[in-house]
mmCIF file with all atom_site columns, C-alpha atoms in Angstrom:
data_model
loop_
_atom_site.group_PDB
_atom_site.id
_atom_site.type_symbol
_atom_site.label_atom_id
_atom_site.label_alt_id
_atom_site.label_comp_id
_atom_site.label_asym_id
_atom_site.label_entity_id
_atom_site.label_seq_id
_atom_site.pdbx_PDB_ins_code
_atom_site.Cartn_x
_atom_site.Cartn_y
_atom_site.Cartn_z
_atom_site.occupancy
_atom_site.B_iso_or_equiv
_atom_site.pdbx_formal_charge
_atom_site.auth_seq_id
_atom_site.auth_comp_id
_atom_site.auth_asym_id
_atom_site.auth_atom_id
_atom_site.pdbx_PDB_model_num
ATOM 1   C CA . UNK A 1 1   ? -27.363 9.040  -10.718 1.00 0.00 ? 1   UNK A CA 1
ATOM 2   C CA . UNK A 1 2   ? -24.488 8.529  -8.178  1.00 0.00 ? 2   UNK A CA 1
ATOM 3   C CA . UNK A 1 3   ? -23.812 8.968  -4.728  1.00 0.00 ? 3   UNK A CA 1
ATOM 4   C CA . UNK A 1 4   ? -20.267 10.609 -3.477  1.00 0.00 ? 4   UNK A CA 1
ATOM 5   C CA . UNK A 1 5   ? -18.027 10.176 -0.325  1.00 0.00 ? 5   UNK A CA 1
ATOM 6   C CA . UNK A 1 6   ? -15.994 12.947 0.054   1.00 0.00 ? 6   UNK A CA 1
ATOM 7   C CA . UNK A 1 7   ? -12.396 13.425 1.698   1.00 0.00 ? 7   UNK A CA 1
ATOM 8   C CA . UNK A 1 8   ? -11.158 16.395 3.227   1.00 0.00 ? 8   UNK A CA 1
ATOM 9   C CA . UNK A 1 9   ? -7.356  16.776 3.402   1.00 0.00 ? 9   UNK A CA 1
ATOM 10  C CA . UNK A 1 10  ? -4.972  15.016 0.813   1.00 0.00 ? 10  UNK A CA 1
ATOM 11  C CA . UNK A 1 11  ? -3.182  12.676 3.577   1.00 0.00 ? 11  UNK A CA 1
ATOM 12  C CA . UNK A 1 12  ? -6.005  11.212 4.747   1.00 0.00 ? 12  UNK A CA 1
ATOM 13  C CA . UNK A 1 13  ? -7.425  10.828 1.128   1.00 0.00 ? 13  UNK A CA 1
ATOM 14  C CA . UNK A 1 14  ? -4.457  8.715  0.323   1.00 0.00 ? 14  UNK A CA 1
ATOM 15  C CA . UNK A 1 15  ? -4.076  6.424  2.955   1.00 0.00 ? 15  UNK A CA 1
ATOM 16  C CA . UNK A 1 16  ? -7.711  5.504  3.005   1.00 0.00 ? 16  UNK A CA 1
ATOM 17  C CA . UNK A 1 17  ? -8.765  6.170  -0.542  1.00 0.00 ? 17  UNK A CA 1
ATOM 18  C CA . UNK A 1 18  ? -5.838  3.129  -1.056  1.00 0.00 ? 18  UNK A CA 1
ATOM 19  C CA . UNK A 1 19  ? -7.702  1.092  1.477   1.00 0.00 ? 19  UNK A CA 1
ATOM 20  C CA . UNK A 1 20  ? -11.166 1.623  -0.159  1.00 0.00 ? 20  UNK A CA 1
ATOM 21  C CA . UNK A 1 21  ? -9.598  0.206  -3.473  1.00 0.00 ? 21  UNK A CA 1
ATOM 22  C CA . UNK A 1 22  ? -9.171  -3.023 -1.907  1.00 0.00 ? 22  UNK A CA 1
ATOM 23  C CA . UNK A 1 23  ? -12.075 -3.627 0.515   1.00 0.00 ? 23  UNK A CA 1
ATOM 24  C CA . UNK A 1 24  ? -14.375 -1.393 -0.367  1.00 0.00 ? 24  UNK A CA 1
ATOM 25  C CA . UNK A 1 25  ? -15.849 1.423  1.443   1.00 0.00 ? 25  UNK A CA 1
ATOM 26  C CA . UNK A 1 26  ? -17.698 0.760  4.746   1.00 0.00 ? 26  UNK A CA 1
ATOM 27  C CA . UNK A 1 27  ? -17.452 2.258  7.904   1.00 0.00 ? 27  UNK A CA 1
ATOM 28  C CA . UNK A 1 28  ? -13.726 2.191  9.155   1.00 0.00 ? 28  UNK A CA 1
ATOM 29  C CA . UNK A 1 29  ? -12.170 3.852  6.111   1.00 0.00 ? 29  UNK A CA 1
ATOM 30  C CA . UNK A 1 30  ? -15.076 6.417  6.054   1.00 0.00 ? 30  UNK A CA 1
ATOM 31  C CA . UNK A 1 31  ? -13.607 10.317 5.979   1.00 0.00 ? 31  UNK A CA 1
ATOM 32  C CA . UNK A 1 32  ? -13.458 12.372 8.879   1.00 0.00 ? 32  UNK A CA 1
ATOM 33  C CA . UNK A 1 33  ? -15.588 15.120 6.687   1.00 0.00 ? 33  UNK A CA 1
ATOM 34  C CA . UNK A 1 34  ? -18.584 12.919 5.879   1.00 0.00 ? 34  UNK A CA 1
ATOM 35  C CA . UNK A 1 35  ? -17.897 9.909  8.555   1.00 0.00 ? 35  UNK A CA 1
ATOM 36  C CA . UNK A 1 36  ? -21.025 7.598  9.477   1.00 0.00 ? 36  UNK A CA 1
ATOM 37  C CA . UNK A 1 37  ? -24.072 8.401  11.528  1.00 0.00 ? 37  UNK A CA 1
ATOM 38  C CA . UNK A 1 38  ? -24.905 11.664 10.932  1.00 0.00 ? 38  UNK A CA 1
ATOM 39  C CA . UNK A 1 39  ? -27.313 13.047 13.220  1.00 0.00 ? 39  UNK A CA 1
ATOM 40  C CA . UNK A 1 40  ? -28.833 9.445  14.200  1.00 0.00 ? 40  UNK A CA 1
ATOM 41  C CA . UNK A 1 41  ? -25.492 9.279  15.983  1.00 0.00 ? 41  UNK A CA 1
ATOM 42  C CA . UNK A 1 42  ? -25.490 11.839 18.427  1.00 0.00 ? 42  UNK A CA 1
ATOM 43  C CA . UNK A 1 43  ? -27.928 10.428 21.135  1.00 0.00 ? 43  UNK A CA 1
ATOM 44  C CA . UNK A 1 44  ? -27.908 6.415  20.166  1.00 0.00 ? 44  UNK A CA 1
ATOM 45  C CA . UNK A 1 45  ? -30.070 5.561  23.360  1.00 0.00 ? 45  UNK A CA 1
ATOM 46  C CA . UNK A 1 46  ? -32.773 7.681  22.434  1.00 0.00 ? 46  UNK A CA 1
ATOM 47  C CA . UNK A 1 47  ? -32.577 6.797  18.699  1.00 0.00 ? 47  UNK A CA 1
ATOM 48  C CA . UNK A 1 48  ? -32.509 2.999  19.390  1.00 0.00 ? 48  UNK A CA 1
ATOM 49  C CA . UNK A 1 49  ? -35.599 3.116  21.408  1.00 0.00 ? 49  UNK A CA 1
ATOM 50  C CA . UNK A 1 50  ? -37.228 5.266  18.510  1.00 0.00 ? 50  UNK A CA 1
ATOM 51  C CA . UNK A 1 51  ? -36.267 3.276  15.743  1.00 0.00 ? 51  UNK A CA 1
ATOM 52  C CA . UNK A 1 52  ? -37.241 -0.155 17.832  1.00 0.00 ? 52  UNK A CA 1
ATOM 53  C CA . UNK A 1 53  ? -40.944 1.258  17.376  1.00 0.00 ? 53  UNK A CA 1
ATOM 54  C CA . UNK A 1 54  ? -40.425 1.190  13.839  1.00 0.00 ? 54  UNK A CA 1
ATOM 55  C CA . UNK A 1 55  ? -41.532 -2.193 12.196  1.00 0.00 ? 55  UNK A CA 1
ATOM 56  C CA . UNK A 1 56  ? -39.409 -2.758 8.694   1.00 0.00 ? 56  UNK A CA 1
ATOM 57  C CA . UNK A 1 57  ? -36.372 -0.607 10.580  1.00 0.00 ? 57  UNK A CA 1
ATOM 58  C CA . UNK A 1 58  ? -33.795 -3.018 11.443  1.00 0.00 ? 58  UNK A CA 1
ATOM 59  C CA . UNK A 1 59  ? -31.565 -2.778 9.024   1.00 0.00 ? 59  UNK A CA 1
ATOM 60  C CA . UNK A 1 60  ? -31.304 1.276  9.868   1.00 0.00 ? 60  UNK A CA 1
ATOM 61  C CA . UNK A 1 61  ? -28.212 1.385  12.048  1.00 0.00 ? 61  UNK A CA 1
ATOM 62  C CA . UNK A 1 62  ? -26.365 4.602  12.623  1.00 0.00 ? 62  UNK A CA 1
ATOM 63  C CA . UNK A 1 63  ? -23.079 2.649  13.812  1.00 0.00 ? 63  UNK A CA 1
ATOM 64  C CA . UNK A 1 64  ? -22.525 1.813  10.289  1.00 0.00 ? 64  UNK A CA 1
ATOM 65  C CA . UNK A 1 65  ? -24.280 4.446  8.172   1.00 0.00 ? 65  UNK A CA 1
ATOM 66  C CA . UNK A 1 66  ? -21.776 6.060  5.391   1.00 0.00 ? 66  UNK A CA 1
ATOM 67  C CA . UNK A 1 67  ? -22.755 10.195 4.789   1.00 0.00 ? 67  UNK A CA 1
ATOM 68  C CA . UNK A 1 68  ? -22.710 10.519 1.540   1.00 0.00 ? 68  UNK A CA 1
ATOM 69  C CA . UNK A 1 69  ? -23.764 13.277 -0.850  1.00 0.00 ? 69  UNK A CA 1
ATOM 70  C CA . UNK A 1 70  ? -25.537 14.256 -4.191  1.00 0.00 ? 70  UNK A CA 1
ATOM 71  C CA . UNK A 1 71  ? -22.245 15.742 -5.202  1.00 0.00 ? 71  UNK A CA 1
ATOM 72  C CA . UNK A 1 72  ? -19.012 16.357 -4.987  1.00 0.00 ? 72  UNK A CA 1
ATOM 73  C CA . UNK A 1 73  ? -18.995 19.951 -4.932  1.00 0.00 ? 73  UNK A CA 1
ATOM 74  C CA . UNK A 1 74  ? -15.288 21.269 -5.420  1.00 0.00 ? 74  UNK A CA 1
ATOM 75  C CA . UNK A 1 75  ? -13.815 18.442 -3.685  1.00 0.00 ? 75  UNK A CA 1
ATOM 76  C CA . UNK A 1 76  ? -10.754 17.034 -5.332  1.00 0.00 ? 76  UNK A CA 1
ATOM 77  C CA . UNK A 1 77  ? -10.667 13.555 -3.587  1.00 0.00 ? 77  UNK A CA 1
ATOM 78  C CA . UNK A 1 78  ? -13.950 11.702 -3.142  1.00 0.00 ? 78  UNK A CA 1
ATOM 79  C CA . UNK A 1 79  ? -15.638 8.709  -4.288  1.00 0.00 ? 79  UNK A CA 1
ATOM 80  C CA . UNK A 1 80  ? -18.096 8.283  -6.837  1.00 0.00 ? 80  UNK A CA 1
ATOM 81  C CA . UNK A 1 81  ? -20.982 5.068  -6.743  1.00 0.00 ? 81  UNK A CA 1
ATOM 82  C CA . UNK A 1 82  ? -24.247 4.808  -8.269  1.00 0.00 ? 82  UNK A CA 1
ATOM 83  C CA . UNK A 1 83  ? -27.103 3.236  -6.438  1.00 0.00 ? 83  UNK A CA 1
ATOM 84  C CA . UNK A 1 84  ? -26.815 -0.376 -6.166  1.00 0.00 ? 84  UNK A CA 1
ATOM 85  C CA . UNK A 1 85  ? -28.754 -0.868 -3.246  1.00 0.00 ? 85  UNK A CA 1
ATOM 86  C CA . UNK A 1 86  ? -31.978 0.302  -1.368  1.00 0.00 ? 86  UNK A CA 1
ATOM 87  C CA . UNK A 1 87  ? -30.936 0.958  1.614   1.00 0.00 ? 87  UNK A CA 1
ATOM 88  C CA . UNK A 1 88  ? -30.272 4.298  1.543   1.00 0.00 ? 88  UNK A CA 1
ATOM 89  C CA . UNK A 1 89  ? -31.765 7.176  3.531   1.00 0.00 ? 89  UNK A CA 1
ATOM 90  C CA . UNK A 1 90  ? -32.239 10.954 3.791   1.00 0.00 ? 90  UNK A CA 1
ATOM 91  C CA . UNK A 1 91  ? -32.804 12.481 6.622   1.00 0.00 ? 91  UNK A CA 1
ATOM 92  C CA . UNK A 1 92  ? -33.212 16.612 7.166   1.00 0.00 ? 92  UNK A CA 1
ATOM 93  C CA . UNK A 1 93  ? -30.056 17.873 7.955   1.00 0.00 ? 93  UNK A CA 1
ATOM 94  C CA . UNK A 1 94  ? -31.617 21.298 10.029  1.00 0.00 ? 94  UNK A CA 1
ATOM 95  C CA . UNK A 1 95  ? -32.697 18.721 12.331  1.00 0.00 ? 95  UNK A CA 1
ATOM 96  C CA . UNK A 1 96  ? -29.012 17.243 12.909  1.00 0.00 ? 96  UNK A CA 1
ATOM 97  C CA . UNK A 1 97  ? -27.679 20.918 13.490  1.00 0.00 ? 97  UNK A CA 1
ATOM 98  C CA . UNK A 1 98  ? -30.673 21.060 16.011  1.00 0.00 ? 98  UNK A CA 1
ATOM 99  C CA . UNK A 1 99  ? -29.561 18.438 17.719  1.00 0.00 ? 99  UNK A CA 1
ATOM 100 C CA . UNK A 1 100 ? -25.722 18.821 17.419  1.00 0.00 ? 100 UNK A CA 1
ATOM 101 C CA . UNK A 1 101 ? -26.888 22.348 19.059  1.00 0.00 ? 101 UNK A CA 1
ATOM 102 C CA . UNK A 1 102 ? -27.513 20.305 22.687  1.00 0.00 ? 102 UNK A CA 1
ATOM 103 C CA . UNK A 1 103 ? -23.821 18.552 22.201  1.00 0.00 ? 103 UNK A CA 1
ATOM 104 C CA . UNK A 1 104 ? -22.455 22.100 22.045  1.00 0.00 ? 104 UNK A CA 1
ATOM 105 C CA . UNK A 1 105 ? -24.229 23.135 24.746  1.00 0.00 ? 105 UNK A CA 1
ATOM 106 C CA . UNK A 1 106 ? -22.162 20.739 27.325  1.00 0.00 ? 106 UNK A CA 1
ATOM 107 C CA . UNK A 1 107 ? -19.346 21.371 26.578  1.00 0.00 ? 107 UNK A CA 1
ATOM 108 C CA . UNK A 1 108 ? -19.339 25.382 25.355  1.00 0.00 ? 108 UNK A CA 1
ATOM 109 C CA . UNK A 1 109 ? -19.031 27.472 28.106  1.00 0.00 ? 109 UNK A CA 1
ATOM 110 C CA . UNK A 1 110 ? -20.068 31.391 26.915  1.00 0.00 ? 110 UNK A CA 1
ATOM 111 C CA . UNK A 1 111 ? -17.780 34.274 27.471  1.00 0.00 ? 111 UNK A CA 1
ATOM 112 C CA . UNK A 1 112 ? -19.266 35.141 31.273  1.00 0.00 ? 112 UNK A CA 1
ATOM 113 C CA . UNK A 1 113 ? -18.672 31.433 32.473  1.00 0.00 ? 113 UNK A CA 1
ATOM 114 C CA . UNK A 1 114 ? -21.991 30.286 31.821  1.00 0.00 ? 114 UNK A CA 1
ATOM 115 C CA . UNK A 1 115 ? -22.724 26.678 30.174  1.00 0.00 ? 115 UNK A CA 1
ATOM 116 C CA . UNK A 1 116 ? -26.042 26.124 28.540  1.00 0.00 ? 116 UNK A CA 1
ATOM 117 C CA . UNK A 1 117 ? -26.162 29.036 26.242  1.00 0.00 ? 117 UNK A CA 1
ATOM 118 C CA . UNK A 1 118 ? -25.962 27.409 22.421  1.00 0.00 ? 118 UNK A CA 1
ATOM 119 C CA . UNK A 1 119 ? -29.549 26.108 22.725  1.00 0.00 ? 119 UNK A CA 1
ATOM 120 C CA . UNK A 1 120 ? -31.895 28.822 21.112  1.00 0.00 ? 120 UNK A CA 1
ATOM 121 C CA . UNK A 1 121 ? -34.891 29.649 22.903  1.00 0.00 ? 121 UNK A CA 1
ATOM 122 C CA . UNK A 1 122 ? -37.968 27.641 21.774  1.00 0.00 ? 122 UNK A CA 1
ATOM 123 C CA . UNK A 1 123 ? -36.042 24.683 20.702  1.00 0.00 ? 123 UNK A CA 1
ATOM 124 C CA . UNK A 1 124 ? -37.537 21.182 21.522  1.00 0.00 ? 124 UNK A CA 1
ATOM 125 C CA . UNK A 1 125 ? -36.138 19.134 23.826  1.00 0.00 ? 125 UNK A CA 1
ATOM 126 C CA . UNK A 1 126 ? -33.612 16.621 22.158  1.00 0.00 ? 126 UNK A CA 1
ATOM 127 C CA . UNK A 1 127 ? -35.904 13.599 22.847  1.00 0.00 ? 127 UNK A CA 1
ATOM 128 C CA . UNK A 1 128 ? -38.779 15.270 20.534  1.00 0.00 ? 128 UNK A CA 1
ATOM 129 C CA . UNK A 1 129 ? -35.435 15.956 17.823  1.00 0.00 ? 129 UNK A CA 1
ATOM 130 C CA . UNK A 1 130 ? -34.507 12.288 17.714  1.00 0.00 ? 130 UNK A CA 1
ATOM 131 C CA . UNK A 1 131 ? -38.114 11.940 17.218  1.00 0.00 ? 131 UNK A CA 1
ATOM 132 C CA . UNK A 1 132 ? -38.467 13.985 14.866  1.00 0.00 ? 132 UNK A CA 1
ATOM 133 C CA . UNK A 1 133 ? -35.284 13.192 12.768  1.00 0.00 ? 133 UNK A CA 1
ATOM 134 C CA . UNK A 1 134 ? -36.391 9.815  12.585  1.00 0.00 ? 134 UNK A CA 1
ATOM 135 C CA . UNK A 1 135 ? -39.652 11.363 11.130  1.00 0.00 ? 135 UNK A CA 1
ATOM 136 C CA . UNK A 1 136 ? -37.996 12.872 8.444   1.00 0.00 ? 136 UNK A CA 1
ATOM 137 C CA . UNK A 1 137 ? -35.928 10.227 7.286   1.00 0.00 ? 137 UNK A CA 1
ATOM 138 C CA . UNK A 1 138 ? -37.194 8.644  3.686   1.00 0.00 ? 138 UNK A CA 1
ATOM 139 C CA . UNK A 1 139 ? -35.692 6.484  0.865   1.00 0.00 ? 139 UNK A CA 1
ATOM 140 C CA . UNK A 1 140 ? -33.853 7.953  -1.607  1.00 0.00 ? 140 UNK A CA 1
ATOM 141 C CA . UNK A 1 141 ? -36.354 6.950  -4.268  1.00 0.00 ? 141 UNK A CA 1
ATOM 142 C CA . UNK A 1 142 ? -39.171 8.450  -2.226  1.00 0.00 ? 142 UNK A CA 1
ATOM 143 C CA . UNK A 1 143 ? -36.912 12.114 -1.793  1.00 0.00 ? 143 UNK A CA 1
ATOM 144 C CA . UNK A 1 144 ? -36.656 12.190 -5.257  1.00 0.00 ? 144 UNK A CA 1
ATOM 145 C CA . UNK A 1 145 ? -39.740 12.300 -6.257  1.00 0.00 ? 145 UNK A CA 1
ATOM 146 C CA . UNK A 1 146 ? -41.363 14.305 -3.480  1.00 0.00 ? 146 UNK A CA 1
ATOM 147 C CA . UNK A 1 147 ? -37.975 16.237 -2.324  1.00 0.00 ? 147 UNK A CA 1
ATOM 148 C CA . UNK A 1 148 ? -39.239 17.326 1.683   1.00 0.00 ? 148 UNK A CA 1
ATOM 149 C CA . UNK A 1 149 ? -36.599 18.953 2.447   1.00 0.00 ? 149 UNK A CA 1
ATOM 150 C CA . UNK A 1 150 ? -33.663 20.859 1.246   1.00 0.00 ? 150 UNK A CA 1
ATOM 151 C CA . UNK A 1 151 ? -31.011 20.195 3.725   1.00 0.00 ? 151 UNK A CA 1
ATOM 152 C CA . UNK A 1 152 ? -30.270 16.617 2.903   1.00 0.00 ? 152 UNK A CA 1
ATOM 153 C CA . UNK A 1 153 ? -28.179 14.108 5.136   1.00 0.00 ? 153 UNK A CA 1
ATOM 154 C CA . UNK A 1 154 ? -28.038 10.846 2.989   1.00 0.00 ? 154 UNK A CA 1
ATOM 155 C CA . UNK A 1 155 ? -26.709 7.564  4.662   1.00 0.00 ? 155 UNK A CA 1
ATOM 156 C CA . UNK A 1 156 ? -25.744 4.244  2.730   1.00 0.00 ? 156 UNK A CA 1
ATOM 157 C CA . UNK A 1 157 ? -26.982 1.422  5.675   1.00 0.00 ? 157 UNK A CA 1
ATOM 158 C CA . UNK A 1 158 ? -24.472 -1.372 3.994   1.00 0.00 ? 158 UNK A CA 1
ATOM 159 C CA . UNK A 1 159 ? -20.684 -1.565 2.645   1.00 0.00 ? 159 UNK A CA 1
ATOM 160 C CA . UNK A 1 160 ? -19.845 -0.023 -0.763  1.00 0.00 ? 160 UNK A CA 1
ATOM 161 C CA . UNK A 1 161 ? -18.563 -2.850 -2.571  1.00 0.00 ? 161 UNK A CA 1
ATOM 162 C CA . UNK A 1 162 ? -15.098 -1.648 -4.141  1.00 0.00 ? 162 UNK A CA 1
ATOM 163 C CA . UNK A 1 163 ? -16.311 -3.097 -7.618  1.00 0.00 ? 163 UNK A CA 1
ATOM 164 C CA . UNK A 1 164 ? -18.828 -0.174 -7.728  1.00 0.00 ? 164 UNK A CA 1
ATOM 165 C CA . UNK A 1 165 ? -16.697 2.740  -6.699  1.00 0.00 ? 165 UNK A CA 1
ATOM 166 C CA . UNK A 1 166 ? -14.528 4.920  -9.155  1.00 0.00 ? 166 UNK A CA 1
ATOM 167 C CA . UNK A 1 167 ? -11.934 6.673  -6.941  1.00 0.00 ? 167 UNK A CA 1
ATOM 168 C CA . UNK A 1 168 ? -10.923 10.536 -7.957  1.00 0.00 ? 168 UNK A CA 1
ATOM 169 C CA . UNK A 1 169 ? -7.918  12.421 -6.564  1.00 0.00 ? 169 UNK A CA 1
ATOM 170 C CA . UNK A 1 170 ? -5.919  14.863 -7.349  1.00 0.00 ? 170 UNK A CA 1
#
């Protein structure tokens, strides 16, 4: 099985897929498609004090957590690694857009003039999100076997080493 880093536009694929070859992937030559953090990014104060309830956590930290995916869909530039370590994580993505909803909403102003309209009625407040996005998160091993959710966001918590990534470009 192997885990993929994908890169948008050819420019940046070259300059930083070139990088990657000789340091290895971690969080400053991550793409601007997949990037780091995911949705444990987006409100860091109210995720740290959530994940410092969580014996067993500290090595779960957002700042340096590469997206990566299950495939590599019809990109032409990505990276390819299998597993070689267990810290990896999936988290429910429909959560993330959730909470991505609440960055919208400060700066998205509707067409009257209004601000505040992206939230949908209903949805919890982003405290109980971060709450619950930290819920959802699970190895890898454990999402394989029991698969929770569809909607995966998968974050590598440590540096790729360069010896076990095969590059593919176009």
């Amino acid at each position: 099985m192997f885990l993929y880093h994908l890169y948008g536009n050819k420019y940046e694929s070259l300059i930083k897929m070139k990088k990657v070859k000789e340091q290895g992937l971690h969080p400053k030559l991550t793409s601007m498609y997949l990037g780091t953090g995911g949705g444990g990014d987006f409100y860091p104060d109210i995720m740290e004090r959530v994940r410092l309830r969580s014996p067993g956590a500290e090595w779960i930290n957002f700042d340096v957590g590469i997206v990566v995916t299950l495939s590599p869909y019809d990109f032409k530039n990505y990276l390819r690694f299998p597993i070689f370590t267990n810290k990896i994580m999936v988290f429910d993505r429909d959560i993330t857009t959730k909470l991505f909803s609440y960055i919208e909403d400060e700066y998205v102003i509707d067409e009257s003039g209004i601000a505040g309209t992206m939230i949908e009625p209903g949805t919890p407040s982003k405290e109980e999100l971060v709450k619950q996005y930290w819920g959802s998160g699970v190895t890898l091993e454990n999402y394989m076997k029991n698969k929770p959710f569809s909607n995966t966001e998968i974050m590598v918590f440590e540096r790729v080493p360069k010896n076990q990534l095969t590059l593919i470009s176009e």
